[in-house]
């Protein structure tokens, strides 16, 4: 995978953590969906159910806890910025702690994506597969 608008220069350090989370949410969702369809040809409803289990806030909160020892200083700082962002609302069925951690996770993914560090995203995803069976 590579960025679609890779020629457009964007400095992820200048973007808000919620903007990073906005794109990171989609990037992570795409990775999960692609992995699922590569595993087996399933009905769309089954694919959706399996994907939701991996992209929901509680799962992402667990993922970031697993990844923390593997993050460098910059990645940890990006995660914390995202975690500490004030989203303005919380989904009604979401644990606030999980939601904030998930926002940090998505901000990290967005930051790496916009920094053209797609190999690093896949490296972290591999760590999750090895440790959590993502």
N, CA, C and O atoms as a MOPAC input file, in Angstrom:
PM7 MOZYME 1SCF
protein

 N      0.84800 1    -1.17200 1     0.00000 1
 C      0.00000 1     0.00000 1     0.00000 1
 C      0.89300 1     1.23500 1     0.00000 1
 O      1.93000 1     1.27000 1     0.66300 1
 N      0.48500 1     2.21900 1    -0.73400 1
 C      1.16900 1     3.49400 1    -0.68500 1
 C      0.12700 1     4.59900 1    -0.70000 1
 O     -1.02400 1     4.38300 1    -1.08000 1
 N      0.53800 1     5.75800 1    -0.29000 1
 C     -0.38700 1     6.89000 1    -0.25000 1
 C     -0.92100 1     7.18700 1    -1.64200 1
 O     -0.20000 1     7.07400 1    -2.63300 1
 N     -2.17100 1     7.56200 1    -1.70400 1
 C     -2.79200 1     7.90600 1    -2.97600 1
 C     -2.31400 1     9.26700 1    -3.48900 1
 O     -2.15000 1     9.45500 1    -4.69400 1
 N     -2.09600 1    10.20200 1    -2.58400 1
 C     -1.66100 1    11.54500 1    -2.94300 1
 C     -0.24400 1    11.78800 1    -2.42900 1
 O      0.03900 1    12.79000 1    -1.77100 1
 N      0.62500 1    10.85300 1    -2.74500 1
 C      1.97900 1    10.89400 1    -2.19000 1
 C      2.77400 1    12.10300 1    -2.67000 1
 O      3.74400 1    12.49400 1    -2.02200 1
 N      2.38400 1    12.69800 1    -3.78300 1
 C      3.08100 1    13.88400 1    -4.26900 1
 C      2.65000 1    15.14900 1    -3.53300 1
 O      3.34300 1    16.16600 1    -3.58000 1
 N      1.51600 1    15.08700 1    -2.86100 1
 C      1.06100 1    16.22200 1    -2.06700 1
 C      1.80200 1    16.21300 1    -0.74300 1
 O      1.72200 1    15.25400 1     0.02600 1
 N      2.50700 1    17.27100 1    -0.49600 1
 C      3.29300 1    17.35600 1     0.73400 1
 C      2.38500 1    17.76500 1     1.88900 1
 O      1.65500 1    18.75400 1     1.81300 1
 N      2.45200 1    16.99500 1     2.93200 1
 C      1.72200 1    17.30900 1     4.15600 1
 C      2.66400 1    17.00100 1     5.30900 1
 O      3.32600 1    15.96300 1     5.32900 1
 N      2.71300 1    17.91100 1     6.26300 1
 C      3.57700 1    17.69400 1     7.41600 1
 C      2.70700 1    17.20300 1     8.57000 1
 O      1.97900 1    17.99600 1     9.16800 1
 N      2.76700 1    15.91500 1     8.89200 1
 C      1.90800 1    15.38300 1     9.95400 1
 C      2.18100 1    16.01500 1    11.31100 1
 O      1.31300 1    15.99300 1    12.18300 1
 N      3.36700 1    16.57600 1    11.50600 1
 C      3.67800 1    17.25100 1    12.76800 1
 C      2.85000 1    18.52600 1    12.94100 1
 O      2.70500 1    19.02800 1    14.05500 1
 N      2.31300 1    19.04200 1    11.84800 1
 C      1.51800 1    20.26400 1    11.90400 1
 C      0.01900 1    19.99800 1    11.98200 1
 O     -0.77000 1    20.93500 1    12.10000 1
 N     -0.37100 1    18.75100 1    11.91700 1
 C     -1.79600 1    18.40600 1    11.95500 1
 C     -2.24300 1    18.11700 1    13.38300 1
 O     -1.46000 1    17.66200 1    14.21600 1
 N     -3.50700 1    18.38800 1    13.64400 1
 C     -4.05000 1    18.09300 1    14.96900 1
 C     -4.11200 1    16.58200 1    15.16500 1
 O     -4.20100 1    15.83400 1    14.19200 1
 N     -4.06700 1    16.13300 1    16.40400 1
 C     -4.14700 1    14.69600 1    16.64700 1
 C     -5.46900 1    14.09600 1    16.17400 1
 O     -5.51200 1    12.92800 1    15.78700 1
 N     -6.54000 1    14.87700 1    16.20000 1
 C     -7.82300 1    14.34500 1    15.73000 1
 C     -7.84700 1    14.21800 1    14.21000 1
 O     -8.53100 1    13.34800 1    13.67200 1
 N     -7.10700 1    15.07900 1    13.51600 1
 C     -6.97300 1    14.93900 1    12.06600 1
 C     -6.16300 1    13.69700 1    11.74200 1
 O     -6.49900 1    12.95800 1    10.81700 1
 N     -5.10600 1    13.46400 1    12.49200 1
 C     -4.31700 1    12.24700 1    12.30300 1
 C     -5.16800 1    11.00900 1    12.57100 1
 O     -5.08100 1    10.02200 1    11.84100 1
 N     -5.98800 1    11.06200 1    13.61700 1
 C     -6.86200 1     9.92900 1    13.95000 1
 C     -7.90500 1     9.71300 1    12.85600 1
 O     -8.28000 1     8.57500 1    12.57300 1
 N     -8.37200 1    10.78800 1    12.24500 1
 C     -9.36700 1    10.70700 1    11.16700 1
 C     -8.85700 1     9.82800 1    10.02800 1
 O     -9.57200 1     8.94200 1     9.56000 1
 N     -7.62500 1    10.07000 1     9.58000 1
 C     -7.07000 1     9.26400 1     8.49200 1
 C     -6.58600 1     7.91200 1     9.01400 1
 O     -6.70000 1     6.90400 1     8.31600 1
 N     -6.04700 1     7.88000 1    10.23600 1
 C     -5.55100 1     6.63100 1    10.80500 1
 C     -6.63500 1     5.59000 1    10.97800 1
 O     -6.39200 1     4.39700 1    10.79900 1
 N     -7.83600 1     6.03900 1    11.32800 1
 C     -8.97600 1     5.13600 1    11.46500 1
 C     -9.23800 1     4.40800 1    10.14900 1
 O     -9.45500 1     3.19700 1    10.13300 1
 N     -9.21800 1     5.13900 1     9.07400 1
 C     -9.48600 1     4.56000 1     7.75400 1
 C     -8.35800 1     3.64500 1     7.30000 1
 O     -8.60800 1     2.57200 1     6.75100 1
 N     -7.12600 1     4.06400 1     7.52600 1
 C     -5.97000 1     3.24000 1     7.11900 1
 C     -6.00900 1     1.89900 1     7.85200 1
 O     -5.83600 1     0.84600 1     7.23800 1
 N     -6.23600 1     1.94300 1     9.17100 1
 C     -6.27700 1     0.70000 1     9.94300 1
 C     -7.44300 1    -0.17300 1     9.49400 1
 O     -7.30400 1    -1.39100 1     9.38200 1
 N     -8.58800 1     0.44600 1     9.23800 1
 C     -9.74900 1    -0.30200 1     8.77200 1
 C     -9.45200 1    -0.99300 1     7.44100 1
 O     -9.83900 1    -2.14500 1     7.24200 1
 N     -8.77900 1    -0.30800 1     6.54400 1
 C     -8.43100 1    -0.89300 1     5.24800 1
 C     -7.47900 1    -2.07800 1     5.40700 1
 O     -7.63500 1    -3.09400 1     4.73100 1
 N     -6.50300 1    -1.95100 1     6.29200 1
 C     -5.56300 1    -3.05000 1     6.53300 1
 C     -6.31300 1    -4.27600 1     7.04900 1
 O     -6.10400 1    -5.38800 1     6.56400 1
 N     -7.17500 1    -4.07100 1     8.01800 1
 C     -7.94800 1    -5.17800 1     8.60000 1
 C     -8.83800 1    -5.81500 1     7.53700 1
 O     -8.89500 1    -7.03900 1     7.42500 1
 N     -9.52500 1    -4.99800 1     6.76600 1
 C    -10.42900 1    -5.53300 1     5.73600 1
 C     -9.65700 1    -6.31300 1     4.66800 1
 O    -10.08800 1    -7.38300 1     4.23700 1
 N     -8.51500 1    -5.76800 1     4.24700 1
 C     -7.74600 1    -6.49000 1     3.24000 1
 C     -7.26700 1    -7.82800 1     3.77400 1
 O     -7.32300 1    -8.83800 1     3.07300 1
 N     -6.79600 1    -7.83800 1     5.01700 1
 C     -6.34500 1    -9.10100 1     5.59200 1
 C     -7.48400 1   -10.11900 1     5.63100 1
 O     -7.28400 1   -11.29100 1     5.31300 1
 N     -8.66800 1    -9.67200 1     6.01700 1
 C     -9.81400 1   -10.58300 1     6.10600 1
 C    -10.19400 1   -11.17300 1     4.75300 1
 O    -10.48500 1   -12.36600 1     4.66300 1
 N    -10.19500 1   -10.35900 1     3.70400 1
 C    -10.57900 1   -10.91600 1     2.40700 1
 C     -9.49000 1   -11.79600 1     1.82600 1
 O     -9.76900 1   -12.68100 1     1.01700 1
 N     -8.24900 1   -11.56000 1     2.23100 1
 C     -7.15200 1   -12.42800 1     1.78100 1
 C     -7.19600 1   -13.78600 1     2.48100 1
 O     -6.68900 1   -14.77600 1     1.95300 1
 N     -7.79700 1   -13.83300 1     3.66200 1
 C     -7.88800 1   -15.09100 1     4.40700 1
 C     -8.90500 1   -16.04100 1     3.79900 1
 O     -8.67400 1   -17.24700 1     3.72400 1
 N    -10.03400 1   -15.49000 1     3.36300 1
 C    -11.09600 1   -16.35200 1     2.84300 1
 C    -12.16100 1   -15.51500 1     2.16300 1
 O    -12.35800 1   -14.34700 1     2.49900 1
 N    -12.84500 1   -16.11900 1     1.20700 1
 C    -13.99500 1   -15.49500 1     0.56600 1
 C    -15.20400 1   -15.73900 1     1.46100 1
 O    -15.70700 1   -16.86000 1     1.53900 1
 N    -15.66500 1   -14.70300 1     2.12900 1
 C    -16.75700 1   -14.82900 1     3.08900 1
 C    -17.90000 1   -13.91500 1     2.67700 1
 O    -17.70400 1   -12.97900 1     1.90200 1
 N    -19.09200 1   -14.18700 1     3.19400 1
 C    -20.19700 1   -13.25400 1     2.98200 1
 C    -19.85100 1   -11.88600 1     3.58500 1
 O    -19.14600 1   -11.80000 1     4.59000 1
 N    -20.35500 1   -10.83100 1     2.96000 1
 C    -20.03400 1    -9.46500 1     3.39200 1
 C    -20.41000 1    -9.23000 1     4.84800 1
 O    -19.67900 1    -8.54300 1     5.56100 1
 N    -21.51900 1    -9.77600 1     5.30500 1
 C    -21.92100 1    -9.57500 1     6.70200 1
 C    -20.90500 1   -10.20600 1     7.65700 1
 O    -20.59800 1    -9.63300 1     8.70200 1
 N    -20.38900 1   -11.37200 1     7.30700 1
 C    -19.36300 1   -12.01900 1     8.13400 1
 C    -18.08100 1   -11.18700 1     8.15700 1
 O    -17.45000 1   -11.03600 1     9.20300 1
 N    -17.70300 1   -10.64900 1     6.99600 1
 C    -16.51900 1    -9.79300 1     6.93300 1
 C    -16.69000 1    -8.56900 1     7.82300 1
 O    -15.77400 1    -8.17600 1     8.54500 1
 N    -17.87500 1    -7.97500 1     7.75800 1
 C    -18.14600 1    -6.79300 1     8.57800 1
 C    -18.05400 1    -7.12300 1    10.06900 1
 O    -17.44500 1    -6.37900 1    10.83800 1
 N    -18.65100 1    -8.22700 1    10.46800 1
 C    -18.63300 1    -8.64000 1    11.87400 1
 C    -17.20500 1    -8.86600 1    12.35700 1
 O    -16.83700 1    -8.42000 1    13.44400 1
 N    -16.41000 1    -9.55000 1    11.55900 1
 C    -15.00800 1    -9.79600 1    11.92500 1
 C    -14.19900 1    -8.50400 1    11.97200 1
 O    -13.36500 1    -8.32300 1    12.86000 1
 N    -14.44200 1    -7.61100 1    11.02300 1
 C    -13.70900 1    -6.34500 1    10.99600 1
 C    -14.03700 1    -5.49600 1    12.21800 1
 O    -13.13900 1    -4.91400 1    12.82500 1
 N    -15.29700 1    -5.42100 1    12.58000 1
 C    -15.71100 1    -4.60400 1    13.72600 1
 C    -15.01400 1    -5.05700 1    15.00000 1
 O    -14.65300 1    -4.23000 1    15.83700 1
 N    -14.82100 1    -6.35300 1    15.15300 1
 C    -14.13300 1    -6.86700 1    16.34700 1
 C    -12.71700 1    -6.32700 1    16.45900 1
 O    -12.19000 1    -6.19100 1    17.56300 1
 N    -12.09600 1    -6.01700 1    15.32700 1
 C    -10.70200 1    -5.56400 1    15.33000 1
 C    -10.55600 1    -4.04500 1    15.32600 1
 O     -9.51900 1    -3.52400 1    15.73700 1
 N    -11.57000 1    -3.33700 1    14.87000 1
 C    -11.43100 1    -1.88500 1    14.76000 1
 C    -12.20000 1    -1.13000 1    15.84300 1
 O    -12.12900 1     0.09700 1    15.90500 1
 N    -12.92500 1    -1.83800 1    16.68600 1
 C    -13.65500 1    -1.13900 1    17.75200 1
 C    -12.67400 1    -0.59100 1    18.79300 1
 O    -11.54000 1    -1.05600 1    18.90600 1
 N    -13.13300 1     0.39000 1    19.53600 1
 C    -12.26900 1     1.10500 1    20.48200 1
 C    -11.62500 1     0.17900 1    21.50000 1
 O    -10.43900 1     0.32600 1    21.79600 1
 N    -12.37200 1    -0.76500 1    22.03900 1
 C    -11.79600 1    -1.64200 1    23.06600 1
 C    -10.66400 1    -2.49200 1    22.50500 1
 O     -9.67500 1    -2.73400 1    23.19600 1
 N    -10.79500 1    -2.94700 1    21.26300 1
 C     -9.73100 1    -3.74000 1    20.63400 1
 C     -8.50700 1    -2.86600 1    20.38500 1
 O     -7.37800 1    -3.28700 1    20.63300 1
 N     -8.73200 1    -1.65400 1    19.89700 1
 C     -7.61000 1    -0.76300 1    19.62800 1
 C     -6.88900 1    -0.36300 1    20.91700 1
 O     -5.67200 1    -0.17400 1    20.91600 1
 N     -7.63200 1    -0.23400 1    22.00500 1
 C     -7.00800 1     0.06500 1    23.30200 1
 C     -6.08300 1    -1.08300 1    23.71100 1
 O     -4.98300 1    -0.84800 1    24.21200 1
 N     -6.52600 1    -2.31100 1    23.50100 1
 C     -5.66400 1    -3.46300 1    23.78800 1
 C     -4.44800 1    -3.47800 1    22.86600 1
 O     -3.33900 1    -3.80000 1    23.29200 1
 N     -4.66400 1    -3.12800 1    21.60900 1
 C     -3.56800 1    -3.13500 1    20.64400 1
 C     -2.46700 1    -2.16600 1    21.05800 1
 O     -1.28500 1    -2.50800 1    21.01700 1
 N     -2.85600 1    -0.95700 1    21.45800 1
 C     -1.83100 1     0.02800 1    21.79800 1
 C     -1.08200 1    -0.37700 1    23.05700 1
 O      0.10900 1    -0.09300 1    23.18400 1
 N     -1.76100 1    -1.03800 1    23.99300 1
 C     -1.06300 1    -1.53300 1    25.18100 1
 C     -0.00600 1    -2.55800 1    24.78700 1
 O      1.08200 1    -2.58300 1    25.36200 1
 N     -0.32000 1    -3.39300 1    23.81900 1
 C      0.64200 1    -4.38200 1    23.32400 1
 C      1.81100 1    -3.70700 1    22.62500 1
 O      2.95300 1    -4.14900 1    22.75100 1
 N      1.53200 1    -2.64000 1    21.89100 1
 C      2.56000 1    -2.00500 1    21.07400 1
 C      3.47300 1    -1.05000 1    21.82900 1
 O      4.57900 1    -0.77200 1    21.36700 1
 N      3.04600 1    -0.54800 1    22.96200 1
 C      3.81200 1     0.48800 1    23.66900 1
 C      5.30200 1     0.15100 1    23.82300 1
 O      6.13300 1     1.02900 1    23.59200 1
 N      5.67400 1    -1.06800 1    24.19900 1
 C      7.11200 1    -1.35600 1    24.34900 1
 C      7.90500 1    -1.28500 1    23.03300 1
 O      9.13300 1    -1.20200 1    23.04900 1
 N      7.20100 1    -1.31700 1    21.90800 1
 C      7.85500 1    -1.33500 1    20.60500 1
 C      7.91900 1     0.05000 1    19.94800 1
 O      8.53900 1     0.21200 1    18.89700 1
 N      7.28200 1     1.03700 1    20.56400 1
 C      7.23200 1     2.36800 1    19.97000 1
 C      8.47300 1     3.17100 1    20.32700 1
 O      9.00000 1     3.07400 1    21.43600 1
 N      8.92500 1     3.96000 1    19.37300 1
 C     10.03700 1     4.86300 1    19.65900 1
 C      9.48500 1     6.12400 1    20.33100 1
 O      8.27600 1     6.26400 1    20.51500 1
 N     10.37000 1     7.01900 1    20.68700 1
 C      9.98800 1     8.22500 1    21.43700 1
 C      8.98300 1     9.08000 1    20.66100 1
 O      8.00000 1     9.54900 1    21.23300 1
 N      9.22000 1     9.28200 1    19.37700 1
 C      8.31800 1    10.10100 1    18.54900 1
 C      6.94600 1     9.44400 1    18.44100 1
 O      5.92200 1    10.11400 1    18.57900 1
 N      6.92200 1     8.14600 1    18.19600 1
 C      5.65300 1     7.43200 1    18.07400 1
 C      4.86100 1     7.49100 1    19.38200 1
 O      3.64000 1     7.65100 1    19.36800 1
 N      5.55200 1     7.36300 1    20.49300 1
 C      4.90200 1     7.44900 1    21.79900 1
 C      4.31100 1     8.84100 1    22.00200 1
 O      3.20400 1     8.97700 1    22.52400 1
 N      5.03500 1     9.86000 1    21.59800 1
 C      4.54300 1    11.23800 1    21.73600 1
 C      3.30000 1    11.46500 1    20.87500 1
 O      2.34900 1    12.11200 1    21.31500 1
 N      3.30400 1    10.93800 1    19.65700 1
 C      2.14000 1    11.07500 1    18.77500 1
 C      0.94700 1    10.35500 1    19.40000 1
 O     -0.15800 1    10.89600 1    19.43300 1
 N      1.16400 1     9.14700 1    19.88900 1
 C      0.08100 1     8.40600 1    20.55000 1
 C     -0.49600 1     9.22300 1    21.70500 1
 O     -1.71400 1     9.35500 1    21.82300 1
 N      0.36200 1     9.76600 1    22.54800 1
 C     -0.10600 1    10.52200 1    23.72100 1
 C     -0.88400 1    11.76900 1    23.31700 1
 O     -1.88300 1    12.11800 1    23.94500 1
 N     -0.42000 1    12.43500 1    22.26600 1
 C     -1.17300 1    13.60300 1    21.76500 1
 C     -2.57900 1    13.18900 1    21.35600 1
 O     -3.55200 1    13.87300 1    21.67100 1
 N     -2.68000 1    12.07000 1    20.65400 1
 C     -3.99500 1    11.58700 1    20.22900 1
 C     -4.85000 1    11.14600 1    21.40200 1
 O     -6.04600 1    11.43500 1    21.45300 1
 N     -4.23700 1    10.45100 1    22.33800 1
 C     -4.96700 1     9.97400 1    23.52200 1
 C     -5.51400 1    11.14000 1    24.33200 1
 O     -6.61800 1    11.06200 1    24.86900 1
 N     -4.74900 1    12.21600 1    24.42100 1
 C     -5.13100 1    13.35800 1    25.24100 1
 C     -6.00300 1    14.38200 1    24.51400 1
 O     -6.42500 1    15.36900 1    25.11600 1
 N     -6.27400 1    14.15800 1    23.24100 1
 C     -7.11100 1    15.09100 1    22.47300 1
 C     -8.53300 1    15.07900 1    23.01800 1
 O     -8.99900 1    14.07600 1    23.55800 1
 N     -9.20100 1    16.19200 1    22.87000 1
 C    -10.58500 1    16.32800 1    23.32700 1
 C    -11.49900 1    16.21100 1    22.11200 1
 O    -11.65300 1    17.17800 1    21.36600 1
 N    -12.10500 1    15.05000 1    21.90200 1
 C    -12.89500 1    14.83800 1    20.69400 1
 C    -14.22300 1    15.59900 1    20.66100 1
 O    -14.80900 1    15.74900 1    19.58900 1
 N    -14.70100 1    16.07000 1    21.77600 1
 C    -15.96700 1    16.79200 1    21.79000 1
 C    -17.17000 1    15.91400 1    22.05700 1
 O    -18.23300 1    16.40500 1    22.43700 1
 N    -17.00700 1    14.62500 1    21.86100 1
 C    -18.08600 1    13.67400 1    22.15200 1
 C    -17.49400 1    12.28600 1    22.35000 1
 O    -16.37500 1    12.00000 1    21.92100 1
 N    -18.24900 1    11.45300 1    22.99100 1
 C    -17.88000 1    10.04300 1    23.13000 1
 C    -19.05400 1     9.20400 1    22.65300 1
 O    -20.20000 1     9.50500 1    22.98800 1
 N    -18.79300 1     8.15800 1    21.87600 1
 C    -19.88300 1     7.27400 1    21.48400 1
 C    -20.58200 1     6.70800 1    22.72200 1
 O    -19.93200 1     6.42600 1    23.72800 1
 N    -21.89500 1     6.54400 1    22.64900 1
 C    -22.66300 1     6.16800 1    23.83500 1
 C    -22.30400 1     4.79900 1    24.39400 1
 O    -22.44000 1     4.57900 1    25.59800 1
 N    -21.85900 1     3.89500 1    23.57600 1
 C    -21.54400 1     2.54400 1    24.06000 1
 C    -20.04400 1     2.33200 1    24.26600 1
 O    -19.57400 1     1.19600 1    24.32100 1
 N    -19.30600 1     3.42200 1    24.37700 1
 C    -17.85700 1     3.30900 1    24.47600 1
 C    -17.36600 1     3.68600 1    25.86900 1
 O    -17.85600 1     4.63000 1    26.48900 1
 N    -16.39600 1     2.92900 1    26.33800 1
 C    -15.69900 1     3.24600 1    27.57300 1
 C    -14.79000 1     4.44100 1    27.26600 1
 O    -14.00300 1     4.37200 1    26.32200 1
 N    -14.87400 1     5.54700 1    28.04200 1
 C    -14.05200 1     6.72500 1    27.74400 1
 C    -12.55200 1     6.42400 1    27.68400 1
 O    -11.85500 1     6.95200 1    26.81700 1
 N    -12.05400 1     5.59400 1    28.58000 1
 C    -10.63100 1     5.24000 1    28.57100 1
 C    -10.25800 1     4.55700 1    27.25900 1
 O     -9.27300 1     4.92800 1    26.62100 1
 N    -11.04700 1     3.55600 1    26.85600 1
 C    -10.78500 1     2.84700 1    25.61300 1
 C    -10.86700 1     3.79300 1    24.41800 1
 O    -10.04700 1     3.72400 1    23.50200 1
 N    -11.86000 1     4.67400 1    24.43500 1
 C    -12.04500 1     5.59000 1    23.30900 1
 C    -10.83400 1     6.51200 1    23.15800 1
 O    -10.35300 1     6.72500 1    22.04400 1
 N    -10.34500 1     7.05300 1    24.25500 1
 C     -9.17200 1     7.93200 1    24.19100 1
 C     -7.92300 1     7.15900 1    23.75000 1
 O     -7.13000 1     7.66500 1    22.95500 1
 N     -7.75100 1     5.95500 1    24.25600 1
 C     -6.60900 1     5.13800 1    23.83100 1
 C     -6.71600 1     4.79200 1    22.34200 1
 O     -5.71700 1     4.81100 1    21.62300 1
 N     -7.91900 1     4.48000 1    21.88900 1
 C     -8.13500 1     4.16300 1    20.47600 1
 C     -7.85700 1     5.38100 1    19.60000 1
 O     -7.30300 1     5.24900 1    18.50800 1
 N     -8.23700 1     6.55700 1    20.07100 1
 C     -7.95100 1     7.77700 1    19.31300 1
 C     -6.44600 1     7.97800 1    19.20300 1
 O     -5.95300 1     8.38300 1    18.15000 1
 N     -5.71600 1     7.70100 1    20.27000 1
 C     -4.26400 1     7.77700 1    20.22000 1
 C     -3.67600 1     6.77200 1    19.24500 1
 O     -2.75900 1     7.09300 1    18.48800 1
 N     -4.20600 1     5.55200 1    19.26600 1
 C     -3.76100 1     4.51000 1    18.33500 1
 C     -3.99300 1     4.96100 1    16.89300 1
 O     -3.10300 1     4.84500 1    16.05200 1
 N     -5.18200 1     5.47100 1    16.61400 1
 C     -5.50700 1     5.91800 1    15.25900 1
 C     -4.64500 1     7.10900 1    14.84900 1
 O     -4.24600 1     7.21400 1    13.69000 1
 N     -4.35600 1     8.00500 1    15.79200 1
 C     -3.47600 1     9.13800 1    15.49200 1
 C     -2.08700 1     8.63700 1    15.09900 1
 O     -1.47400 1     9.16000 1    14.16900 1
 N     -1.60100 1     7.63500 1    15.80300 1
 C     -0.30000 1     7.05100 1    15.47800 1
 C     -0.31200 1     6.45900 1    14.07100 1
 O      0.60900 1     6.70000 1    13.29000 1
 N     -1.32800 1     5.69900 1    13.74800 1
 C     -1.43300 1     5.09800 1    12.40900 1
 C     -1.50400 1     6.20400 1    11.35100 1
 O     -0.84200 1     6.11800 1    10.31700 1
 N     -2.30100 1     7.23600 1    11.60900 1
 C     -2.40700 1     8.35300 1    10.67100 1
 C     -1.08700 1     9.07100 1    10.48500 1
 O     -0.71700 1     9.42600 1     9.36600 1
 N     -0.37800 1     9.28300 1    11.58200 1
 C      0.93000 1     9.94000 1    11.52400 1
 C      1.90000 1     9.11700 1    10.66200 1
 O      2.57400 1     9.65700 1     9.78500 1
 N      1.95900 1     7.83000 1    10.92100 1
 C      2.87300 1     6.97300 1    10.15500 1
 C      2.49100 1     6.94700 1     8.68300 1
 O      3.36100 1     6.98400 1     7.81300 1
 N      1.20300 1     6.88500 1     8.40200 1
 C      0.73300 1     6.86300 1     7.01800 1
 C      1.13100 1     8.14600 1     6.29100 1
 O      1.69300 1     8.09800 1     5.19700 1
 N      0.83700 1     9.28600 1     6.90100 1
 C      1.14600 1    10.56600 1     6.25100 1
 C      2.64400 1    10.84400 1     6.20400 1
 O      3.09300 1    11.68400 1     5.42400 1
 N      3.41300 1    10.15100 1     7.02300 1
 C      4.87600 1    10.25600 1     6.99700 1
 C      5.49600 1     9.26600 1     6.02500 1
 O      6.71800 1     9.13700 1     5.96100 1
 N      4.65800 1     8.56700 1     5.26700 1
 C      5.10600 1     7.55000 1     4.30900 1
 C      5.88000 1     6.42600 1     4.97800 1
 O      6.81400 1     5.87500 1     4.39700 1
 N      5.49400 1     6.09200 1     6.19300 1
 C      6.13300 1     4.99400 1     6.91900 1
 C      5.19200 1     3.78200 1     6.95100 1
 O      4.84300 1     3.26100 1     8.01100 1
 N      4.80600 1     3.36700 1     5.76400 1
 C      3.84900 1     2.26800 1     5.65100 1
 C      4.47000 1     0.94600 1     6.09300 1
 O      3.78200 1     0.07400 1     6.62300 1
 N      5.76400 1     0.80700 1     5.87200 1
 C      6.44300 1    -0.40200 1     6.35600 1
 C      6.37700 1    -0.48600 1     7.87400 1
 O      6.24300 1    -1.57400 1     8.43300 1
 N      6.46900 1     0.64800 1     8.53500 1
 C      6.39400 1     0.66000 1    10.00100 1
 C      4.99200 1     0.29100 1    10.46800 1
 O      4.83900 1    -0.40900 1    11.46900 1
 N      3.97600 1     0.75000 1     9.75900 1
 C      2.60800 1     0.35600 1    10.11000 1
 C      2.48100 1    -1.15600 1    10.02800 1
 O      1.92400 1    -1.78600 1    10.92800 1
 N      2.99300 1    -1.73800 1     8.95700 1
 C      2.88000 1    -3.19100 1     8.78700 1
 C      3.74600 1    -3.93400 1     9.80000 1
 O      3.39100 1    -5.03200 1    10.23000 1
 N      4.86800 1    -3.35300 1    10.17900 1
 C      5.70500 1    -3.95200 1    11.22500 1
 C      4.92000 1    -4.01400 1    12.54600 1
 O      4.92400 1    -5.03900 1    13.22800 1
 N      4.25900 1    -2.92600 1    12.89300 1
 C      3.45200 1    -2.90100 1    14.12400 1
 C      2.27100 1    -3.86400 1    14.01500 1
 O      1.91600 1    -4.52900 1    14.98800 1
 N      1.66500 1    -3.93700 1    12.83500 1
 C      0.54000 1    -4.86200 1    12.63400 1
 C      1.00400 1    -6.31100 1    12.79000 1
 O      0.28600 1    -7.14300 1    13.34400 1
 N      2.19600 1    -6.60200 1    12.30400 1
 C      2.76200 1    -7.94200 1    12.47100 1
 C      2.97900 1    -8.25500 1    13.94800 1
 O      2.71000 1    -9.37100 1    14.39300 1
 N      3.46000 1    -7.28200 1    14.70400 1
 C      3.63000 1    -7.47100 1    16.14900 1
 C      2.28100 1    -7.79600 1    16.79100 1
 O      2.19300 1    -8.67300 1    17.65000 1
 N      1.23800 1    -7.09100 1    16.37400 1
 C     -0.10400 1    -7.37500 1    16.92000 1
 C     -0.54500 1    -8.78500 1    16.55800 1
 O     -1.09700 1    -9.49500 1    17.39800 1
 N     -0.31000 1    -9.19500 1    15.32500 1
 C     -0.68000 1   -10.55600 1    14.91800 1
 C      0.05400 1   -11.60300 1    15.73000 1
 O     -0.51500 1   -12.63200 1    16.09400 1
 N      1.31800 1   -11.33600 1    16.01100 1
 C      2.12000 1   -12.30700 1    16.77300 1
 C      1.73300 1   -12.35000 1    18.24500 1
 O      1.82900 1   -13.39900 1    18.88300 1
 N      1.29800 1   -11.22000 1    18.78500 1
 C      1.00700 1   -11.14300 1    20.22200 1
 C     -0.48100 1   -11.20400 1    20.56400 1
 O     -0.84800 1   -11.66800 1    21.64400 1
 N     -1.32300 1   -10.75200 1    19.67300 1
 C     -2.76200 1   -10.67000 1    19.97700 1
 C     -3.61300 1   -11.46200 1    18.99200 1
 O     -4.81900 1   -11.61600 1    19.18700 1
 N     -2.99300 1   -11.95500 1    17.95100 1
 C     -3.77600 1   -12.65300 1    16.95100 1
 C     -4.79800 1   -11.74500 1    16.29500 1
 O     -5.96300 1   -12.11400 1    16.14400 1
 N     -4.35900 1   -10.55400 1    15.90300 1
 C     -5.26200 1    -9.56900 1    15.29900 1
 C     -6.01100 1   -10.18600 1    14.14900 1
 O     -6.82200 1    -9.51500 1    13.51000 1

